[in-house]
Coordinates of C-alpha atoms and ligand atoms in Angstrom, one line a residue:
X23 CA 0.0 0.0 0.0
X24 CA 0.8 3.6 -1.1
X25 CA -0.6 6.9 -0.4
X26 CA -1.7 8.9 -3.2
X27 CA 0.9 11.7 -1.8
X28 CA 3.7 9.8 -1.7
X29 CA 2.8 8.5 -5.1
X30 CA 3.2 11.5 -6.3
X31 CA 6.4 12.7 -4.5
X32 CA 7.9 10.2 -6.2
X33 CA 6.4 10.8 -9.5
X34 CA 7.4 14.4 -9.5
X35 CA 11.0 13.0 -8.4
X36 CA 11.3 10.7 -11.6
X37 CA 11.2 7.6 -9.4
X38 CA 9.4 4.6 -9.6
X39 CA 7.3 4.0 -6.5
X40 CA 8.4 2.0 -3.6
X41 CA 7.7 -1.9 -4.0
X42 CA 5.0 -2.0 -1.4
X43 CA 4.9 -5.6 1.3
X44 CA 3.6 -6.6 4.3
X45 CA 6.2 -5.6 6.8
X46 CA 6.8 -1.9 7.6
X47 CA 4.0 0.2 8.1
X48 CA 5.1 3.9 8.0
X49 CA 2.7 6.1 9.3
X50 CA 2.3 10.0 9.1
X51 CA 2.8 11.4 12.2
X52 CA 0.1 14.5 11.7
X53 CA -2.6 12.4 11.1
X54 CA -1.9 8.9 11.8
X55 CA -2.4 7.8 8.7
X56 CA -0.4 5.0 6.5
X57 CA 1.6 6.5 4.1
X58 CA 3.3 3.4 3.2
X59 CA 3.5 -0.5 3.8
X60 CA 6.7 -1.7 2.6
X61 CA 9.0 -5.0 2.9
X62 CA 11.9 -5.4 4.9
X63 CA 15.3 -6.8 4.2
X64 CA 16.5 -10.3 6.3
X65 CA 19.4 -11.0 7.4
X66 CA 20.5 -12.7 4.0
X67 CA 19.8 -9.9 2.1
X68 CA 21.9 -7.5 4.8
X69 CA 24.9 -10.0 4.1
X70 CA 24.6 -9.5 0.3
X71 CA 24.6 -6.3 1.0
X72 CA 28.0 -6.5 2.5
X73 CA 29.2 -8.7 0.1
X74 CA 28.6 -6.0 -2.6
X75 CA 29.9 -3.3 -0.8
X76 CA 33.1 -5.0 -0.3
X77 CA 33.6 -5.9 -3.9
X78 CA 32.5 -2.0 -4.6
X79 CA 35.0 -1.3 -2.5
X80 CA 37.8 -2.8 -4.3
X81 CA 36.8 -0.6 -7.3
X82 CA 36.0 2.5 -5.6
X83 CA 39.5 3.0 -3.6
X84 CA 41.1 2.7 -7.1
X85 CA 39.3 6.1 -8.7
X86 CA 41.3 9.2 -8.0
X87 CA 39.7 11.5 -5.1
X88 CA 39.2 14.4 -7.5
X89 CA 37.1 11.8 -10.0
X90 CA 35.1 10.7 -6.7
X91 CA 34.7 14.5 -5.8
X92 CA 32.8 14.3 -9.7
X93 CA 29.8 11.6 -8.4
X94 CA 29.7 13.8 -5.0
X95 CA 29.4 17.4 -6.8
X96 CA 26.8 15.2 -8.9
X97 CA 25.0 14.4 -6.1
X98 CA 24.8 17.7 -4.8
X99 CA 23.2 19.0 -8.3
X100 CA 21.1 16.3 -8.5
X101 CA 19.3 17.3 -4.3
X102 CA 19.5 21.3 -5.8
X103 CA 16.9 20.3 -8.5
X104 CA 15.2 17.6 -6.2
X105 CA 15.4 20.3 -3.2
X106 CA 11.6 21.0 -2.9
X107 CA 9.8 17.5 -3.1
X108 CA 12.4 15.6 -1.0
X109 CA 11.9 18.4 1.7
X110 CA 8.2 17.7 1.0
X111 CA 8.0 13.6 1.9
X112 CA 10.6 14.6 4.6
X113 CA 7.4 16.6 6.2
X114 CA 5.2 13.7 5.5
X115 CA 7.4 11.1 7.0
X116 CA 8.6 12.5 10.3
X117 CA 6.3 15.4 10.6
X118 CA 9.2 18.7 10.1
X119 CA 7.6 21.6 9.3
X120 CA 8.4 22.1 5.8
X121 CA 10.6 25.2 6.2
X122 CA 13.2 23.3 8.4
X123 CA 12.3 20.2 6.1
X124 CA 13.9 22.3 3.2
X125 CA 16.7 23.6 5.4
X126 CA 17.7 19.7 5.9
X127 CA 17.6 19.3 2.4
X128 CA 20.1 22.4 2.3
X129 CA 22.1 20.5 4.7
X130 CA 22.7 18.2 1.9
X131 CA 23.4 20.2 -0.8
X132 CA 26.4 22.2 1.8
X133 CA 27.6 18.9 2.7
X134 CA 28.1 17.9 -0.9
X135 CA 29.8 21.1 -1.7
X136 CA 32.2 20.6 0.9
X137 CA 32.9 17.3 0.3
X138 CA 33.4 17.9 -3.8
X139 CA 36.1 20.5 -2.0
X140 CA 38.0 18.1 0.2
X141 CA 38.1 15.8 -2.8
X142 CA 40.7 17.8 -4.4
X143 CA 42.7 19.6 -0.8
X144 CA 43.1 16.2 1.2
X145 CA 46.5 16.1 2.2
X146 CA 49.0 14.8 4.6
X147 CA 51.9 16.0 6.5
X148 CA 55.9 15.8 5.4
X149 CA 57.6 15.4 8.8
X150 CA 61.3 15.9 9.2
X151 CA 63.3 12.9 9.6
X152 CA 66.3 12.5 12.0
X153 CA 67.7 10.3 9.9
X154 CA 70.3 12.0 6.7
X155 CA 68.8 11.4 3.5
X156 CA 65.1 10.4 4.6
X157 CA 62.1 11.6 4.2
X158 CA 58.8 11.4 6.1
X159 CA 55.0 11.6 4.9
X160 CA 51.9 9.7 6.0
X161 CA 49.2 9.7 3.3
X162 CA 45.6 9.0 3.3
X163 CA 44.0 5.9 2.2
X164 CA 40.3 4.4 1.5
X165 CA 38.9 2.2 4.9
X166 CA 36.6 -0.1 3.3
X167 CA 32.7 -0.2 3.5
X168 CA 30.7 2.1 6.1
X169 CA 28.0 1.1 7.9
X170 CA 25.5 4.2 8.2
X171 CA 22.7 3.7 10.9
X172 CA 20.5 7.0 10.9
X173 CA 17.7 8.2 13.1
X174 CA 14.5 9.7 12.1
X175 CA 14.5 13.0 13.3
X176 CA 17.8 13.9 10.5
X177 CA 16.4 11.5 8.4
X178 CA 18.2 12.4 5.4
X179 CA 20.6 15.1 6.2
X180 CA 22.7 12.7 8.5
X181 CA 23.1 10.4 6.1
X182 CA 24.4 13.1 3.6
X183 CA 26.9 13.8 5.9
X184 CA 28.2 10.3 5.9
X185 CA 27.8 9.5 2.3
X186 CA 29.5 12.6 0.6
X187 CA 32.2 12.0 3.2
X188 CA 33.0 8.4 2.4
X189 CA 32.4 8.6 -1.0
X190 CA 35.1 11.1 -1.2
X191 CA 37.8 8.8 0.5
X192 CA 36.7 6.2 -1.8
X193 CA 34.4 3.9 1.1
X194 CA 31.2 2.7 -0.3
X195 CA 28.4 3.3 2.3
X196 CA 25.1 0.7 3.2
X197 CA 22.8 2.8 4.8
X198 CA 20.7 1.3 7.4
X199 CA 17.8 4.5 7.5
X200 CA 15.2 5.0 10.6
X201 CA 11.9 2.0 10.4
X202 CA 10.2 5.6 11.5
X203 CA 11.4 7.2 8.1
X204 CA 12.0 4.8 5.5
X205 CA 10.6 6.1 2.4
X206 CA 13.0 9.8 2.3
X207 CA 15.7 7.4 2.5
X208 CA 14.4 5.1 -0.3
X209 CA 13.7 8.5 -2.4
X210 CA 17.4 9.7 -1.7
X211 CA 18.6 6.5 -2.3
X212 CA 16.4 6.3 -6.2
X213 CA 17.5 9.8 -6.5
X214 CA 21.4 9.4 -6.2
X215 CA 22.4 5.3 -6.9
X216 CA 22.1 6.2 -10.8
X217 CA 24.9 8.9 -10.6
X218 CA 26.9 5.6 -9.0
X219 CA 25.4 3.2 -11.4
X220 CA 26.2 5.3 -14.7
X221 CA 30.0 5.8 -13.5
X222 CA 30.1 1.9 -13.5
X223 CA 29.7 1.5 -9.5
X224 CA 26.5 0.5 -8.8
X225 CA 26.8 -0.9 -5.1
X226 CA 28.9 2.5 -3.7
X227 CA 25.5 3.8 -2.4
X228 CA 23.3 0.9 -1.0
X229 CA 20.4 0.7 1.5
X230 CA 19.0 -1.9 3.8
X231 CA 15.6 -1.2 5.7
X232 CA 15.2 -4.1 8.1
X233 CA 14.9 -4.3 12.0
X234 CA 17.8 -4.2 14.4
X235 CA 17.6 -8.0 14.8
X236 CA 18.0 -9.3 11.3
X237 CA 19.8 -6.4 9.5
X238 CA 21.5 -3.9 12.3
X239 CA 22.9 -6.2 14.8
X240 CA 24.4 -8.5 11.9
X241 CA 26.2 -5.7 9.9
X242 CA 27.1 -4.1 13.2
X243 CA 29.3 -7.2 13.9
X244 CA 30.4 -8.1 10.4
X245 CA 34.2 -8.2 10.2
X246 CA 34.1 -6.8 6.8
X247 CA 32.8 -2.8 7.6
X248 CA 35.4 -1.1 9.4
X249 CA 33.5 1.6 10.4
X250 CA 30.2 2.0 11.7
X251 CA 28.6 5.7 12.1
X252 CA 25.7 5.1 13.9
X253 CA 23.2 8.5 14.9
X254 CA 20.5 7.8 17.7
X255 CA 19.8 7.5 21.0
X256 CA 22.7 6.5 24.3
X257 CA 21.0 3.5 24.4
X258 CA 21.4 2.5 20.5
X259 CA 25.0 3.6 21.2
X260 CA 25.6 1.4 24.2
X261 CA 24.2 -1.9 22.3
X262 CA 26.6 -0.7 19.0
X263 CA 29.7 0.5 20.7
X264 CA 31.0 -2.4 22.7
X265 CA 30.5 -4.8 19.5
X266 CA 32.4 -2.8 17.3
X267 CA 35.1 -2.4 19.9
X268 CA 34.9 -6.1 20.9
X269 CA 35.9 -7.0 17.1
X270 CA 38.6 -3.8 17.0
X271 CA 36.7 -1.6 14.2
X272 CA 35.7 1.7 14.1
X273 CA 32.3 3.5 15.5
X274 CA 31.3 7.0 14.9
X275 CA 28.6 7.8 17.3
X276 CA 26.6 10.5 17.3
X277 CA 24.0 10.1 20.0
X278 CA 21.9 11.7 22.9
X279 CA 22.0 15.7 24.1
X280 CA 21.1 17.7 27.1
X281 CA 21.9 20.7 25.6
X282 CA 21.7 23.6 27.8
X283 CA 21.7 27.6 27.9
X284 CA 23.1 30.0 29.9
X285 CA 22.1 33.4 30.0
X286 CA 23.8 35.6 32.0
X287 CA 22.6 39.1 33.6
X288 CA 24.8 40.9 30.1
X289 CA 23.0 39.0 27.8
X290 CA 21.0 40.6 25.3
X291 CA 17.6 39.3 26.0
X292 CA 15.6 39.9 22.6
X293 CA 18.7 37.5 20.8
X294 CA 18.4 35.2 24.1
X295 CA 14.6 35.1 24.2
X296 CA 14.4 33.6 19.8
X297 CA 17.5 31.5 20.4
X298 CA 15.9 29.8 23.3
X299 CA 12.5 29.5 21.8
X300 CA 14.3 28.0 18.5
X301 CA 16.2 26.0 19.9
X302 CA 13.8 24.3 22.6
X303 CA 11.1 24.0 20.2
X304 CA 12.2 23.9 16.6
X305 CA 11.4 20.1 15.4
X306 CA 9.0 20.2 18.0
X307 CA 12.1 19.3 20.3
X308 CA 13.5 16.6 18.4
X309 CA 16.3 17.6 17.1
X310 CA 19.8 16.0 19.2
X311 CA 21.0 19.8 19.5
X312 CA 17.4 20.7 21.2
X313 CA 17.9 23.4 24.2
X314 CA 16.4 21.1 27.1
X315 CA 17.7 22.8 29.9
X316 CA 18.0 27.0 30.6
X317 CA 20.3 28.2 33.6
X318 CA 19.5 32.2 33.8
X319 CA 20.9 34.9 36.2
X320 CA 18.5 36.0 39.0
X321 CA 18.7 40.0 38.1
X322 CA 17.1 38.6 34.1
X323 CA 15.1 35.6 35.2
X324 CA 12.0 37.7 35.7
X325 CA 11.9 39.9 31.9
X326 CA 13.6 36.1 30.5
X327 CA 10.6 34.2 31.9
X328 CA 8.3 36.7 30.7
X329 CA 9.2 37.1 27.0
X330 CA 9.6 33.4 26.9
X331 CA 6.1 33.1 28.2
X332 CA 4.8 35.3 25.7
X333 CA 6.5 33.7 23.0
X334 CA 5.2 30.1 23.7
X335 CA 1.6 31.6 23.9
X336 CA 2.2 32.9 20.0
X337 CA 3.8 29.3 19.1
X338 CA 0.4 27.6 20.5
X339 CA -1.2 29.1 17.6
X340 CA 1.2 27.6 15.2
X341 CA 0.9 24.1 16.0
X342 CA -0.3 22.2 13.1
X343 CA 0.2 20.0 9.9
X344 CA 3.7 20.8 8.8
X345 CA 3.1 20.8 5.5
X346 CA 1.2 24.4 6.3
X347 CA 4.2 27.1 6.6
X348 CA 2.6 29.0 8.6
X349 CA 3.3 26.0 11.5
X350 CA 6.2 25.8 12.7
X351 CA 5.3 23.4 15.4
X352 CA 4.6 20.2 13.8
X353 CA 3.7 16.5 15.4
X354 CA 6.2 14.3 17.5
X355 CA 7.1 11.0 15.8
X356 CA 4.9 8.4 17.6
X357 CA 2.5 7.8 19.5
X358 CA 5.3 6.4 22.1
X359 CA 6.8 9.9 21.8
X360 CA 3.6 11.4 23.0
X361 CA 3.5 9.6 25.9
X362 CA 7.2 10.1 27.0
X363 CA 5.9 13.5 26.8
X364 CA 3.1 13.1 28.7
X365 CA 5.1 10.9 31.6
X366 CA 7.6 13.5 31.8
X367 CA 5.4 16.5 32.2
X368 CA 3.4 14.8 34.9
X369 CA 6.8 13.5 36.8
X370 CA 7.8 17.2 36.5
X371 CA 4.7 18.4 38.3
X372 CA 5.3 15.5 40.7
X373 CA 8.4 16.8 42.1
X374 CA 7.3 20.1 42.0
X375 CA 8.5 21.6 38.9
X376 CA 5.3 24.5 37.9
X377 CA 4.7 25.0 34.4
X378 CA 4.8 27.7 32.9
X379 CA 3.8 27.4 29.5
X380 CA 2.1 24.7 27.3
X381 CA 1.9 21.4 29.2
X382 CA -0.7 19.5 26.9
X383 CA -1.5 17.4 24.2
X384 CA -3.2 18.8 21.9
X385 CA -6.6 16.2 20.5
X386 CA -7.3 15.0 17.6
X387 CA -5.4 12.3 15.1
X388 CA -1.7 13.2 15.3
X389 CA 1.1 13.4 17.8
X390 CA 1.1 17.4 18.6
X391 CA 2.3 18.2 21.6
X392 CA 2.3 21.7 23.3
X393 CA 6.0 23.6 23.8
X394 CA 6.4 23.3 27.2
X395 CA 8.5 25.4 29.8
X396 CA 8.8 24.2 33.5
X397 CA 9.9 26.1 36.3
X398 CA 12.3 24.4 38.3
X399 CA 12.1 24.9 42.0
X400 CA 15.6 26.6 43.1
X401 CA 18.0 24.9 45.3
X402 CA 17.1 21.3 45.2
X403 CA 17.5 18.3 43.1
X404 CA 15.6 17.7 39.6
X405 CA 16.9 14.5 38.3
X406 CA 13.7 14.5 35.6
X407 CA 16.3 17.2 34.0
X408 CA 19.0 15.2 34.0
X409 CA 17.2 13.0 31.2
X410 CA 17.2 13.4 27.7
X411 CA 13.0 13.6 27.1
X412 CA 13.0 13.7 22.8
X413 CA 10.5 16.2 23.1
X414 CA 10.0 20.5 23.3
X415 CA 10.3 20.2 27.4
X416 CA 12.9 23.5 28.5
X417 CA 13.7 23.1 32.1
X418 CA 14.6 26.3 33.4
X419 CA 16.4 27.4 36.5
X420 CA 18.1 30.8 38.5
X421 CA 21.9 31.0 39.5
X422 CA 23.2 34.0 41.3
X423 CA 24.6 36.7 39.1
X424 CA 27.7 36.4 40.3
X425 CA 28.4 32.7 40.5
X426 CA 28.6 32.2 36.3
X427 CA 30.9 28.9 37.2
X428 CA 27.3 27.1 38.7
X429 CA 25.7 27.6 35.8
X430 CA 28.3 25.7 33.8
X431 CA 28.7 22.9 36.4
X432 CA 25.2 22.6 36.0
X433 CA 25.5 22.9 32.1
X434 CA 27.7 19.8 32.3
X435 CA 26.2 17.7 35.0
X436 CA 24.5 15.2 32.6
X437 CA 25.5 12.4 31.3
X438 CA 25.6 13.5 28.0
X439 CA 27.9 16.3 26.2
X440 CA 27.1 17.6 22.9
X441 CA 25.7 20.9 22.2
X442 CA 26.0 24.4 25.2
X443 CA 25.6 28.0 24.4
X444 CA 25.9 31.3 26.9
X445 CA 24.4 34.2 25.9
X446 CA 26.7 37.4 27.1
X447 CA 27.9 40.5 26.5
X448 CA 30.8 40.0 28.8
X449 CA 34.2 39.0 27.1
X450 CA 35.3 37.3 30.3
X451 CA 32.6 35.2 31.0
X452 CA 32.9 33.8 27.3
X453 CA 36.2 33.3 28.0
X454 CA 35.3 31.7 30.6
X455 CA 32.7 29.5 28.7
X456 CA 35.4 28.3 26.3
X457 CA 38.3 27.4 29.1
X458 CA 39.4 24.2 30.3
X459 CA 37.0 24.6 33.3
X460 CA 34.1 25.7 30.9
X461 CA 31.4 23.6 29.1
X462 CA 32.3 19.9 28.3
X463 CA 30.3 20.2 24.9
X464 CA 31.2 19.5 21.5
X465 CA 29.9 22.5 20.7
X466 CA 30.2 25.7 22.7
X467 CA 28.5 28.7 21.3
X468 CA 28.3 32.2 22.2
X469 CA 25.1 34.7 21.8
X470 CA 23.6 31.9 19.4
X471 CA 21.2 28.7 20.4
X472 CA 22.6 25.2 20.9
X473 CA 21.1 23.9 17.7
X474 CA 21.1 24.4 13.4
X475 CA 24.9 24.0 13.1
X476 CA 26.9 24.6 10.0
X477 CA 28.4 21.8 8.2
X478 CA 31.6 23.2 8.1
X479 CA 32.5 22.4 12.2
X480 CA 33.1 19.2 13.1
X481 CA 29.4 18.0 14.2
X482 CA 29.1 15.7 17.5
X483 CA 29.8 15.8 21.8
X484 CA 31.5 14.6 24.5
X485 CA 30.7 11.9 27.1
X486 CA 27.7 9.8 26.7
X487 CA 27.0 11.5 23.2
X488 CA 29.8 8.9 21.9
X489 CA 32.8 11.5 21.1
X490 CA 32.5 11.0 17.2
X491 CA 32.6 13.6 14.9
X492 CA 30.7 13.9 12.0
X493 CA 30.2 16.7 8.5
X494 CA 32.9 19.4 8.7
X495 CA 36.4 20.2 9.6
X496 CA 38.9 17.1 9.4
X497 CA 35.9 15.1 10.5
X498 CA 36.9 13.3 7.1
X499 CA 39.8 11.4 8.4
X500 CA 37.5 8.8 10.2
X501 CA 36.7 7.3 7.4
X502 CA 40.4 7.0 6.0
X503 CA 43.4 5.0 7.1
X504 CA 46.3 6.5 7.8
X505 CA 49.8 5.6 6.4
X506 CA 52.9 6.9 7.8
X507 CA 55.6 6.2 5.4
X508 CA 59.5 6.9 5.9
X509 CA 61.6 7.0 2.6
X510 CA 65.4 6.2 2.8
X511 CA 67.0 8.3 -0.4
X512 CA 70.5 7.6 0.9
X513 CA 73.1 4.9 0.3
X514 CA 73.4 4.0 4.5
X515 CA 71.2 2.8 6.6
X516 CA 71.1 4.6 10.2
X517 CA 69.0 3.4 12.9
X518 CA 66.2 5.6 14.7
X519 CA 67.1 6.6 17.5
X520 CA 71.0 6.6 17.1
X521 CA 70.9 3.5 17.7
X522 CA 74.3 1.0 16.3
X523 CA 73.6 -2.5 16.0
X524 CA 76.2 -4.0 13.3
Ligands
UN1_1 C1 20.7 15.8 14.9 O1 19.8 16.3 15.5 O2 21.0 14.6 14.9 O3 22.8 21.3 14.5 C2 21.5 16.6 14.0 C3 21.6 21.0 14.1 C4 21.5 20.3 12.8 C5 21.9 18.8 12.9 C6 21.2 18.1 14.0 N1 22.4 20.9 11.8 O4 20.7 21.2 14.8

């Protein structure tokens, strides 16, 4: 089964539908209806998989970098054309509002441009030697087949970030996409295989939809993908993690935030107030870099609290189908979402947390949930804050003005360590942010929210987030080897070391 929408996504994108089966049912998370049944792959079919991207491999590694740069700048042309109606079934599938939908297709299109870049710049070091006549390099090599596990809430973007990555350092890439947001992955996949297929290398790009049992677990483990770049929740990470270590290979993690903000008594308030309110609700709080937690100086708390208020009361009245622009609060995922919403806003009552804004689910067929700001009683534990809730909760508490150094203990007293931001005016106390004793984040921004990075940094956190990095910077050398190589171009052979052994 098919909806008549998604039939025609895929129309307009020059794509065959889906083959429909029995298996998956992907549902529409603003109106709970089935926008798909589809088949999913066994555990045979995830071993062929790996069989063909080891073989693609062997071709792949072989094509110069620039040449590989080519299929990645073709990639990037094809999104640009493809931009609207992939952002489109994005908003159908996982429920985005369609402005941010578009943005992730953006996210793409930047990552592929940057990769199309590195494709001709990768380069290594000459070191000196101590030895006379020798010379020292280290080069950078393909790895072999990546294993890309994505989660719904990125569910295309993420993946671009992998893909034009590896494909650059010559690594064919098996996608393993969300079972919450199959069919974008499925168009991305129709969209950019050809580009692969034409240039005689049809198995660089490949995709397995399947459940963790039959398709993740087994290519998780599978001696023959040295790296596995897996996006989702700690928990996903924990079960991942110790497997890949246990047989030696490689994991790029990219899991859980409790991303906070600190506004200090400097802090320009209008910039603080749409930061916060962006960041806490944009993908109706779904997004890994979500604000979840807001530490604000006593002397601002008040005028904060109040312009926040105000702003959540104006966001109620854009909660809606995201395919409508004017919302810009669309549904969570699941119906499981909605009640991890629900348990947490009753525990925060429970333990005497007051809420200030939102607090409700909305009726009707969907997932929408209300933006929801508690007030966290001063002074005494809240461990509910502590927890990573995947939905637009902001916890927010006082610190005295003076004591900017127990707001960032509190910023990184969680498990997890990915995305922080302080909003200041104050040179020192952003100096202060940034220093060895400030935030423990991966990323650490300053009078700008926690969340929509640029693919240029290096994307990922500390700590429980799984200390991978992902997209920009030299985030590129994870999936390369690295060759040191030493060069003798005299007619003796010293020893390192001075060392004399005739
Ligand atoms: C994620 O939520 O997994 O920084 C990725 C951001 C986006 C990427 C988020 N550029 O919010």
């Amino acid at each position: 089964m098919l909806s008549a929408e998604v039939h025609a996504i895929f129309t307009e994108l020059g794509l065959a539908p889906p083959a429909v089966g029995d298996a998956l049912r992907v549902e529409d998370p603003s109106s709970g209806s089935i926008l798909a049944v589809l088949p999913m792959a066994d555990r045979n079919a995830a071993d062929a998989a790996v069989g063909r991207a080891a073989a693609a491999f062997t071709a792949l590694r072989a094509v110069p970098g620039p040449v590989r740069g080519e299929l990645v700048r073709q990639m990037g042309d094809k999104l640009r054309v493809h931009k609207d109606a992939l952002a489109r079934l994005v908003t159908a599938e996982v429920g985005k509002g369609i402005e941010e939908a578009r943005g992730e297709v953006q996210e793409m299109i930047d990552i592929c441009d940057f990769a199309t870049g590195l494709s001709r710049t990768i380069g290594g070091r000459t070191m000196l030697s101590e030895r006379p006549g020798h010379r020292m390099f280290e080069q950078w090599l393909p790895l072999g087949p990546v294993l890309c596990i994505s989660a719904f809430n990125f569910p295309v973007a993420v993946w671009a970030w992998n893909a034009a990555l590896a494909i650059i350092c010559g690594d064919p890439v098996i996608w393993k996409p969300s079972l919450d947001a199959p069919l974008c992955a499925l168009a991305t996949q129709g969209l950019l295989a050809p580009i692969f297929a034409n240039a005689g290398h049809p198995d660089a790009l490949q995709i397995v939809i399947g459940s963790d049992t039959d398709v993740a677990a087994p290519m998780v483990a599978d001696p023959r993908i040295p790296l596995v770049s897996a996006t989702g929740s700690c928990a996903m990470g924990r079960k991942v993690g110790p497997v890949v270590a246990a047989r030696l290979a490689r994991s790029l993690l990219e899991l859980g935030g409790n991303n906070a903000i600190i506004v200090d008594a400097t802090a320009n308030l209008d910039l603080a107030t749409r930061a916060i309110v962006f960041g806490a609700a944009g993908t109706a709080g779904q997004r890994c870099t979500t604000t979840r937690r807001l530490f604000v100086a006593q002397s601002v708390l008040p005028e904060l609290t109040r312009r926040l208020v105000a702003a959540y009361r104006q966001l109620g009245e854009r909660i809606g189908d995201p395919r409508d622009a004017r919302n810009i609060v669309g549904p969570l995922i699941n119906a499981g979402a909605k009640a991890r919403f629900v348990a947490a806003v009753e525990r925060a009552r429970a333990d005497g947390g007051e809420i200030l804004a939102g607090g409700n689910v909305r009726p009707g067929p969907g997932h929408y949930v209300e933006p929801t700001i508690v007030r966290v009683p001063d002074g005494r534990a809240f461990p509910l804050m502590d927890e990573e809730t995947f939905a637009p909760i902001l916890y927010v508490r006082g610190f005295a003005d003076d004591r900017l150094g127990d707001a960032i203990a509190m910023n990184n007293g969680v498990e997890q360590g990915l995305s922080s931001a302080l909003f200041s005016d104050s040179v020192r106390a952003s100096e202060r942010f940034w220093s060895p004793a400030g935030s423990d984040c991966g990323i650490a921004n300053v009078n700008l929210g926690t969340s929509g990075a640029e693919i240029g940094g290096a994307f990922g956190g500390e700590k429980a987030t799984g200390g991978g990095r992902e997209s920009g910077s030299d985030s590129w050398k994870a999936y390369m080897r690295r060759q040191t190589c030493t060069v003798n171009g005299s007619d003796a052979l010293p020893l390192a070391q001075g060392i004399r052994w005739d």
